[in-house]
Amino acid sequence: MSPFALSHSLFGHIEVICGPMFSGKTEELIRRVKRAQIARQRVQIFKPKIDDRYHEENVVSHSAQSIQAKPINKSTDILEHLYDSTRVVAIDEVQFFDEDVILVVKKLVRRGIRVILAGLDQDYRGIPFGPIPYLMAIADRVDKVQAICTVCGGAATKSFRKILEDEGQVLVGETDIYEARCGNHFEYQIDEELVSLKPKSEPIEETTV
Ligand code: ADP
Ligand code: MG
């Protein structure tokens, strides 16, 4: 092995799992974590405190798979909680952290850690979410996963927010607030403050001129 390869192997790597809500991001994160544990690697799992939809101390998928996680207020808390022997760090809902998470991830990689990140690639308007675009760019591997469109059963890449009020980019919720939709059945139209939420499959009223 060349000296270059030897020094390179001291670095870890970054994996990003992204897609809309209900696309199996958390399931995939749990799957990778479990496999690392089977390989007897020490894994630490973190999630933002903001996401307390199911359980304060666990990462839980919509299919009720669950794994213990440390809820943290800010991404830099990861460095404080990190054990020397940790080989894998997994972070769920990474879109909720600010750009500090990018530096944290880079520091983890420099320590030789495999970093698994799961998060929404787009917000409810289809706009890239928080630090995710940057993380996707610097990642060694990116997997975009898809959900099932609730209107047509096709591949869904968008998270559709069902309520009309402008609650800002972050509104933690479930099927009461969000639906997975394909591009055809995801409609957003920011016209001043107005967001049109009418699915295209609904009959459009005919207008007489
Ligand atoms: P994510 O973390 O991307 O929000 P999860 O891993 O928590 O997704 O959940 C994925 C699971 O959600 C699926 O295996 C399925 O059981 C369930 N599910 C509910 N609604 C949908 C949908 N519209 N499309 C796909 N899966 C869905
Ligand atoms: Mg999830």
PDB file of C-alpha atoms and ligand atoms in Angstrom:
ATOM      1  CA  MET A   1       0.000   0.000   0.000  1.00  0.00           C
ATOM      2  CA  SER A   2       1.368   3.426  -0.899  1.00  0.00           C
ATOM      3  CA  PRO A   3       2.083   5.934   1.908  1.00  0.00           C
ATOM      4  CA  PHE A   4      -0.648   8.091   0.429  1.00  0.00           C
ATOM      5  CA  ALA A   5      -3.244   5.328   0.767  1.00  0.00           C
ATOM      6  CA  LEU A   6      -2.085   4.709   4.335  1.00  0.00           C
ATOM      7  CA  SER A   7      -2.535   8.323   5.402  1.00  0.00           C
ATOM      8  CA  HIS A   8      -5.799   8.640   3.468  1.00  0.00           C
ATOM      9  CA  SER A   9      -7.301   5.717   5.382  1.00  0.00           C
ATOM     10  CA  LEU A  10      -7.038   7.743   8.597  1.00  0.00           C
ATOM     11  CA  PHE A  11      -9.945   9.800   7.336  1.00  0.00           C
ATOM     12  CA  GLY A  12     -13.540   8.808   7.809  1.00  0.00           C
ATOM     13  CA  HIS A  13     -16.259   9.546   5.296  1.00  0.00           C
ATOM     14  CA  ILE A  14     -19.654  11.192   4.950  1.00  0.00           C
ATOM     15  CA  GLU A  15     -22.891   9.519   3.851  1.00  0.00           C
ATOM     16  CA  VAL A  16     -26.050  11.545   3.262  1.00  0.00           C
ATOM     17  CA  ILE A  17     -29.501   9.955   3.134  1.00  0.00           C
ATOM     18  CA  CYS A  18     -32.029  12.525   1.927  1.00  0.00           C
ATOM     19  CA  GLY A  19     -35.484  12.830   0.443  1.00  0.00           C
ATOM     20  CA  PRO A  20     -38.985  13.941   1.417  1.00  0.00           C
ATOM     21  CA  MET A  21     -40.950  12.985   4.518  1.00  0.00           C
ATOM     22  CA  PHE A  22     -41.988   9.308   4.749  1.00  0.00           C
ATOM     23  CA  SER A  23     -39.280   8.257   2.263  1.00  0.00           C
ATOM     24  CA  GLY A  24     -37.506   5.914   4.682  1.00  0.00           C
ATOM     25  CA  LYS A  25     -34.559   8.126   5.648  1.00  0.00           C
ATOM     26  CA  THR A  26     -34.773   7.135   9.305  1.00  0.00           C
ATOM     27  CA  GLU A  27     -35.327   3.471   8.409  1.00  0.00           C
ATOM     28  CA  GLU A  28     -32.184   3.542   6.263  1.00  0.00           C
ATOM     29  CA  LEU A  29     -30.199   5.310   8.990  1.00  0.00           C
ATOM     30  CA  ILE A  30     -31.294   2.676  11.529  1.00  0.00           C
ATOM     31  CA  ARG A  31     -30.393  -0.118   9.068  1.00  0.00           C
ATOM     32  CA  ARG A  32     -26.861   1.227   8.588  1.00  0.00           C
ATOM     33  CA  VAL A  33     -26.408   1.791  12.338  1.00  0.00           C
ATOM     34  CA  LYS A  34     -27.520  -1.765  13.138  1.00  0.00           C
ATOM     35  CA  ARG A  35     -25.079  -3.204  10.597  1.00  0.00           C
ATOM     36  CA  ALA A  36     -22.224  -1.177  12.107  1.00  0.00           C
ATOM     37  CA  GLN A  37     -23.210  -2.512  15.539  1.00  0.00           C
ATOM     38  CA  ILE A  38     -23.182  -6.063  14.177  1.00  0.00           C
ATOM     39  CA  ALA A  39     -19.611  -5.317  13.050  1.00  0.00           C
ATOM     40  CA  ARG A  40     -18.937  -4.378  16.710  1.00  0.00           C
ATOM     41  CA  GLN A  41     -18.198  -0.754  15.896  1.00  0.00           C
ATOM     42  CA  ARG A  42     -19.083   1.810  18.527  1.00  0.00           C
ATOM     43  CA  VAL A  43     -21.912   3.977  17.185  1.00  0.00           C
ATOM     44  CA  GLN A  44     -23.324   7.206  18.621  1.00  0.00           C
ATOM     45  CA  ILE A  45     -26.642   8.542  17.350  1.00  0.00           C
ATOM     46  CA  PHE A  46     -27.753  12.145  17.705  1.00  0.00           C
ATOM     47  CA  LYS A  47     -30.876  14.078  16.842  1.00  0.00           C
ATOM     48  CA  PRO A  48     -31.983  17.686  17.342  1.00  0.00           C
ATOM     49  CA  LYS A  49     -34.115  18.295  20.416  1.00  0.00           C
ATOM     50  CA  ILE A  50     -36.649  20.084  18.244  1.00  0.00           C
ATOM     51  CA  ASP A  51     -37.843  16.742  16.830  1.00  0.00           C
ATOM     52  CA  ASP A  52     -39.771  15.168  19.703  1.00  0.00           C
ATOM     53  CA  ARG A  53     -42.591  13.757  17.566  1.00  0.00           C
ATOM     54  CA  TYR A  54     -42.353  10.216  18.902  1.00  0.00           C
ATOM     55  CA  HIS A  55     -39.829   9.847  21.639  1.00  0.00           C
ATOM     56  CA  GLU A  56     -37.451  12.188  23.397  1.00  0.00           C
ATOM     57  CA  GLU A  57     -34.508   9.775  23.556  1.00  0.00           C
ATOM     58  CA  ASN A  58     -35.030   7.569  20.504  1.00  0.00           C
ATOM     59  CA  VAL A  59     -34.894   7.925  16.759  1.00  0.00           C
ATOM     60  CA  VAL A  60     -38.181   6.409  15.557  1.00  0.00           C
ATOM     61  CA  SER A  61     -39.269   5.781  11.964  1.00  0.00           C
ATOM     62  CA  HIS A  62     -42.818   6.072  10.652  1.00  0.00           C
ATOM     63  CA  SER A  63     -42.820   2.285  10.543  1.00  0.00           C
ATOM     64  CA  ALA A  64     -42.106   2.258  14.297  1.00  0.00           C
ATOM     65  CA  GLN A  65     -38.495   1.078  14.072  1.00  0.00           C
ATOM     66  CA  SER A  66     -36.562   2.647  16.875  1.00  0.00           C
ATOM     67  CA  ILE A  67     -33.018   3.136  18.144  1.00  0.00           C
ATOM     68  CA  GLN A  68     -31.629   5.010  21.115  1.00  0.00           C
ATOM     69  CA  ALA A  69     -30.312   8.494  20.368  1.00  0.00           C
ATOM     70  CA  LYS A  70     -28.959  11.509  22.207  1.00  0.00           C
ATOM     71  CA  PRO A  71     -31.124  14.602  21.722  1.00  0.00           C
ATOM     72  CA  ILE A  72     -28.966  17.725  21.458  1.00  0.00           C
ATOM     73  CA  ASN A  73     -29.661  21.455  21.307  1.00  0.00           C
ATOM     74  CA  LYS A  74     -26.844  22.371  18.936  1.00  0.00           C
ATOM     75  CA  SER A  75     -24.571  20.399  16.637  1.00  0.00           C
ATOM     76  CA  THR A  76     -21.379  21.310  18.561  1.00  0.00           C
ATOM     77  CA  ASP A  77     -22.754  19.279  21.499  1.00  0.00           C
ATOM     78  CA  ILE A  78     -21.789  16.199  19.448  1.00  0.00           C
ATOM     79  CA  LEU A  79     -18.082  16.938  19.993  1.00  0.00           C
ATOM     80  CA  GLU A  80     -18.628  17.198  23.755  1.00  0.00           C
ATOM     81  CA  HIS A  81     -20.492  13.888  23.951  1.00  0.00           C
ATOM     82  CA  LEU A  82     -18.134  11.998  21.636  1.00  0.00           C
ATOM     83  CA  TYR A  83     -16.290   8.948  23.008  1.00  0.00           C
ATOM     84  CA  ASP A  84     -12.696   8.293  21.908  1.00  0.00           C
ATOM     85  CA  SER A  85     -13.627   4.814  20.708  1.00  0.00           C
ATOM     86  CA  THR A  86     -16.586   5.913  18.554  1.00  0.00           C
ATOM     87  CA  ARG A  87     -16.224   4.746  14.950  1.00  0.00           C
ATOM     88  CA  VAL A  88     -19.606   5.779  13.549  1.00  0.00           C
ATOM     89  CA  VAL A  89     -21.710   8.887  14.212  1.00  0.00           C
ATOM     90  CA  ALA A  90     -25.285   9.021  12.895  1.00  0.00           C
ATOM     91  CA  ILE A  91     -27.356  12.204  12.918  1.00  0.00           C
ATOM     92  CA  ASP A  92     -31.058  12.170  12.062  1.00  0.00           C
ATOM     93  CA  GLU A  93     -33.071  15.244  10.980  1.00  0.00           C
ATOM     94  CA  VAL A  94     -29.826  17.042  10.215  1.00  0.00           C
ATOM     95  CA  GLN A  95     -31.674  19.800   8.313  1.00  0.00           C
ATOM     96  CA  PHE A  96     -32.714  21.321  11.646  1.00  0.00           C
ATOM     97  CA  PHE A  97     -29.129  22.212  12.597  1.00  0.00           C
ATOM     98  CA  ASP A  98     -27.453  25.437  11.489  1.00  0.00           C
ATOM     99  CA  GLU A  99     -24.284  25.571   9.368  1.00  0.00           C
ATOM    100  CA  ASP A 100     -22.080  24.760  12.406  1.00  0.00           C
ATOM    101  CA  VAL A 101     -22.975  21.138  11.725  1.00  0.00           C
ATOM    102  CA  ILE A 102     -20.771  21.276   8.605  1.00  0.00           C
ATOM    103  CA  LEU A 103     -17.687  22.038  10.707  1.00  0.00           C
ATOM    104  CA  VAL A 104     -18.675  19.372  13.233  1.00  0.00           C
ATOM    105  CA  VAL A 105     -18.999  16.792  10.452  1.00  0.00           C
ATOM    106  CA  LYS A 106     -15.602  17.770   9.004  1.00  0.00           C
ATOM    107  CA  LYS A 107     -14.001  17.389  12.442  1.00  0.00           C
ATOM    108  CA  LEU A 108     -15.550  13.935  12.853  1.00  0.00           C
ATOM    109  CA  VAL A 109     -14.247  12.844   9.455  1.00  0.00           C
ATOM    110  CA  ARG A 110     -10.749  14.076  10.345  1.00  0.00           C
ATOM    111  CA  ARG A 111     -10.919  11.818  13.407  1.00  0.00           C
ATOM    112  CA  GLY A 112     -11.506   8.857  11.117  1.00  0.00           C
ATOM    113  CA  ILE A 113     -15.218   8.580  11.886  1.00  0.00           C
ATOM    114  CA  ARG A 114     -17.872   7.357   9.444  1.00  0.00           C
ATOM    115  CA  VAL A 115     -20.621   9.986   9.528  1.00  0.00           C
ATOM    116  CA  ILE A 116     -24.161   8.987   8.503  1.00  0.00           C
ATOM    117  CA  LEU A 117     -26.528  11.918   8.014  1.00  0.00           C
ATOM    118  CA  ALA A 118     -30.274  11.741   7.330  1.00  0.00           C
ATOM    119  CA  GLY A 119     -32.449  14.723   6.550  1.00  0.00           C
ATOM    120  CA  LEU A 120     -34.927  16.474   4.315  1.00  0.00           C
ATOM    121  CA  ASP A 121     -33.352  17.753   1.107  1.00  0.00           C
ATOM    122  CA  GLN A 122     -36.174  20.264   0.532  1.00  0.00           C
ATOM    123  CA  ASP A 123     -38.617  22.162   2.708  1.00  0.00           C
ATOM    124  CA  TYR A 124     -42.381  22.269   2.074  1.00  0.00           C
ATOM    125  CA  ARG A 125     -41.828  24.831  -0.703  1.00  0.00           C
ATOM    126  CA  GLY A 126     -39.297  22.632  -2.500  1.00  0.00           C
ATOM    127  CA  ILE A 127     -36.420  24.880  -1.384  1.00  0.00           C
ATOM    128  CA  PRO A 128     -33.107  23.222  -0.319  1.00  0.00           C
ATOM    129  CA  PHE A 129     -33.162  22.807   3.448  1.00  0.00           C
ATOM    130  CA  GLY A 130     -30.532  24.348   5.767  1.00  0.00           C
ATOM    131  CA  PRO A 131     -27.059  22.753   5.669  1.00  0.00           C
ATOM    132  CA  ILE A 132     -28.171  19.750   3.558  1.00  0.00           C
ATOM    133  CA  PRO A 133     -27.070  21.077   0.123  1.00  0.00           C
ATOM    134  CA  TYR A 134     -23.543  21.738   1.441  1.00  0.00           C
ATOM    135  CA  LEU A 135     -23.404  18.358   3.156  1.00  0.00           C
ATOM    136  CA  MET A 136     -24.581  16.631  -0.033  1.00  0.00           C
ATOM    137  CA  ALA A 137     -21.795  18.381  -1.928  1.00  0.00           C
ATOM    138  CA  ILE A 138     -18.999  17.314   0.433  1.00  0.00           C
ATOM    139  CA  ALA A 139     -20.395  13.817   1.047  1.00  0.00           C
ATOM    140  CA  ASP A 140     -18.625  10.715  -0.240  1.00  0.00           C
ATOM    141  CA  ARG A 141     -21.971   9.056  -0.839  1.00  0.00           C
ATOM    142  CA  VAL A 142     -25.472  10.501  -1.303  1.00  0.00           C
ATOM    143  CA  ASP A 143     -28.652   8.437  -1.427  1.00  0.00           C
ATOM    144  CA  LYS A 144     -31.882  10.135  -2.397  1.00  0.00           C
ATOM    145  CA  VAL A 145     -34.776   8.027  -1.224  1.00  0.00           C
ATOM    146  CA  GLN A 146     -38.357   8.397  -2.396  1.00  0.00           C
ATOM    147  CA  ALA A 147     -41.738   8.050  -0.734  1.00  0.00           C
ATOM    148  CA  ILE A 148     -45.084   7.124  -2.303  1.00  0.00           C
ATOM    149  CA  CYS A 149     -47.232   9.992  -3.577  1.00  0.00           C
ATOM    150  CA  THR A 150     -50.421  10.111  -1.529  1.00  0.00           C
ATOM    151  CA  VAL A 151     -52.402  11.270  -4.582  1.00  0.00           C
ATOM    152  CA  CYS A 152     -51.288   8.914  -7.387  1.00  0.00           C
ATOM    153  CA  GLY A 153     -49.066   6.261  -5.808  1.00  0.00           C
ATOM    154  CA  GLY A 154     -46.063   7.356  -7.885  1.00  0.00           C
ATOM    155  CA  ALA A 155     -42.570   8.148  -6.619  1.00  0.00           C
ATOM    156  CA  ALA A 156     -42.713  11.106  -4.248  1.00  0.00           C
ATOM    157  CA  THR A 157     -39.800  13.510  -3.917  1.00  0.00           C
ATOM    158  CA  LYS A 158     -41.633  16.399  -2.220  1.00  0.00           C
ATOM    159  CA  SER A 159     -43.057  17.111   1.234  1.00  0.00           C
ATOM    160  CA  PHE A 160     -46.418  18.765   0.839  1.00  0.00           C
ATOM    161  CA  ARG A 161     -47.700  20.908   3.744  1.00  0.00           C
ATOM    162  CA  LYS A 162     -51.448  20.664   4.042  1.00  0.00           C
ATOM    163  CA  ILE A 163     -52.111  23.766   6.110  1.00  0.00           C
ATOM    164  CA  LEU A 164     -52.390  27.203   4.595  1.00  0.00           C
ATOM    165  CA  GLU A 165     -51.067  29.397   7.416  1.00  0.00           C
ATOM    166  CA  ASP A 166     -47.498  30.594   7.016  1.00  0.00           C
ATOM    167  CA  GLU A 167     -45.810  28.877   9.963  1.00  0.00           C
ATOM    168  CA  GLY A 168     -42.263  29.375   8.667  1.00  0.00           C
ATOM    169  CA  GLN A 169     -39.820  26.793   7.332  1.00  0.00           C
ATOM    170  CA  VAL A 170     -39.787  24.653  10.483  1.00  0.00           C
ATOM    171  CA  LEU A 171     -43.117  23.194  11.545  1.00  0.00           C
ATOM    172  CA  VAL A 172     -42.623  19.788  13.108  1.00  0.00           C
ATOM    173  CA  GLY A 173     -45.509  17.492  12.283  1.00  0.00           C
ATOM    174  CA  GLU A 174     -46.787  14.257  10.900  1.00  0.00           C
ATOM    175  CA  THR A 175     -49.503  13.119   8.495  1.00  0.00           C
ATOM    176  CA  ASP A 176     -51.741  15.755  10.089  1.00  0.00           C
ATOM    177  CA  ILE A 177     -49.582  18.426   8.449  1.00  0.00           C
ATOM    178  CA  TYR A 178     -47.512  16.749   5.724  1.00  0.00           C
ATOM    179  CA  GLU A 179     -47.987  14.376   2.798  1.00  0.00           C
ATOM    180  CA  ALA A 180     -45.456  12.869   0.413  1.00  0.00           C
ATOM    181  CA  ARG A 181     -46.165  14.001  -3.153  1.00  0.00           C
ATOM    182  CA  CYS A 182     -44.673  13.542  -6.610  1.00  0.00           C
ATOM    183  CA  GLY A 183     -43.734  16.646  -8.615  1.00  0.00           C
ATOM    184  CA  ASN A 184     -47.059  16.474 -10.472  1.00  0.00           C
ATOM    185  CA  HIS A 185     -49.105  16.618  -7.298  1.00  0.00           C
ATOM    186  CA  PHE A 186     -46.922  19.052  -5.436  1.00  0.00           C
ATOM    187  CA  GLU A 187     -47.865  22.567  -6.141  1.00  0.00           C
ATOM    188  CA  TYR A 188     -46.445  25.588  -4.513  1.00  0.00           C
ATOM    189  CA  GLN A 189     -46.807  29.069  -5.723  1.00  0.00           C
ATOM    190  CA  ILE A 190     -45.421  31.872  -3.670  1.00  0.00           C
ATOM    191  CA  ASP A 191     -47.348  34.887  -4.802  1.00  0.00           C
ATOM    192  CA  GLU A 192     -46.635  37.567  -2.231  1.00  0.00           C
ATOM    193  CA  GLU A 193     -47.612  35.696   0.935  1.00  0.00           C
ATOM    194  CA  LEU A 194     -50.007  33.335  -0.798  1.00  0.00           C
ATOM    195  CA  VAL A 195     -49.120  29.660  -1.011  1.00  0.00           C
ATOM    196  CA  SER A 196     -51.430  27.655  -3.237  1.00  0.00           C
ATOM    197  CA  LEU A 197     -51.939  24.149  -1.916  1.00  0.00           C
ATOM    198  CA  LYS A 198     -54.368  22.863  -4.498  1.00  0.00           C
ATOM    199  CA  PRO A 199     -53.405  19.427  -5.828  1.00  0.00           C
ATOM    200  CA  LYS A 200     -53.417  19.232  -9.620  1.00  0.00           C
ATOM    201  CA  SER A 201     -55.635  16.157  -9.599  1.00  0.00           C
ATOM    202  CA  GLU A 202     -58.560  18.138  -8.201  1.00  0.00           C
ATOM    203  CA  PRO A 203     -61.007  19.410 -10.808  1.00  0.00           C
ATOM    204  CA  ILE A 204     -60.095  22.929 -11.803  1.00  0.00           C
ATOM    205  CA  GLU A 205     -63.033  25.289 -11.842  1.00  0.00           C
ATOM    206  CA  GLU A 206     -63.824  26.508 -15.296  1.00  0.00           C
ATOM    207  CA  THR A 207     -63.785  30.234 -15.625  1.00  0.00           C
ATOM    208  CA  THR A 208     -65.940  32.036 -18.124  1.00  0.00           C
ATOM    209  CA  VAL A 209     -64.395  35.130 -19.625  1.00  0.00           C
TER     210      VAL A 209
HETATM  211  P1  ADP B   1     -38.554   9.444   6.894  1.00  0.00           P
HETATM  212  O1  ADP B   1     -37.483   9.366   7.958  1.00  0.00           O
HETATM  213  O2  ADP B   1     -37.994   9.641   5.506  1.00  0.00           O
HETATM  214  O3  ADP B   1     -39.625  10.455   7.208  1.00  0.00           O
HETATM  215  P2  ADP B   1     -39.312   6.852   7.912  1.00  0.00           P
HETATM  216  O4  ADP B   1     -38.088   5.998   7.799  1.00  0.00           O
HETATM  217  O5  ADP B   1     -39.602   7.426   9.269  1.00  0.00           O
HETATM  218  O6  ADP B   1     -39.263   8.023   6.812  1.00  0.00           O
HETATM  219  O7  ADP B   1     -40.607   6.044   7.495  1.00  0.00           O
HETATM  220  C1  ADP B   1     -40.737   5.310   6.301  1.00  0.00           C
HETATM  221  C2  ADP B   1     -41.990   4.474   6.434  1.00  0.00           C
HETATM  222  O8  ADP B   1     -43.123   5.345   6.431  1.00  0.00           O
HETATM  223  C3  ADP B   1     -42.276   3.536   5.306  1.00  0.00           C
HETATM  224  O9  ADP B   1     -41.583   2.304   5.414  1.00  0.00           O
HETATM  225  C4  ADP B   1     -43.782   3.313   5.453  1.00  0.00           C
HETATM  226  O10 ADP B   1     -44.048   2.300   6.392  1.00  0.00           O
HETATM  227  C5  ADP B   1     -44.262   4.628   6.058  1.00  0.00           C
HETATM  228  N1  ADP B   1     -45.038   5.502   5.166  1.00  0.00           N
HETATM  229  C6  ADP B   1     -46.113   6.239   5.538  1.00  0.00           C
HETATM  230  N2  ADP B   1     -46.556   7.003   4.511  1.00  0.00           N
HETATM  231  C7  ADP B   1     -45.749   6.741   3.454  1.00  0.00           C
HETATM  232  C8  ADP B   1     -45.662   7.242   2.099  1.00  0.00           C
HETATM  233  N3  ADP B   1     -46.533   8.155   1.619  1.00  0.00           N
HETATM  234  N4  ADP B   1     -44.701   6.753   1.304  1.00  0.00           N
HETATM  235  C9  ADP B   1     -43.833   5.827   1.762  1.00  0.00           C
HETATM  236  N5  ADP B   1     -43.835   5.330   3.026  1.00  0.00           N
HETATM  237  C10 ADP B   1     -44.781   5.790   3.873  1.00  0.00           C
HETATM  238 MG    MG B   2     -37.099  10.537   9.657  1.00  0.00          MG
END
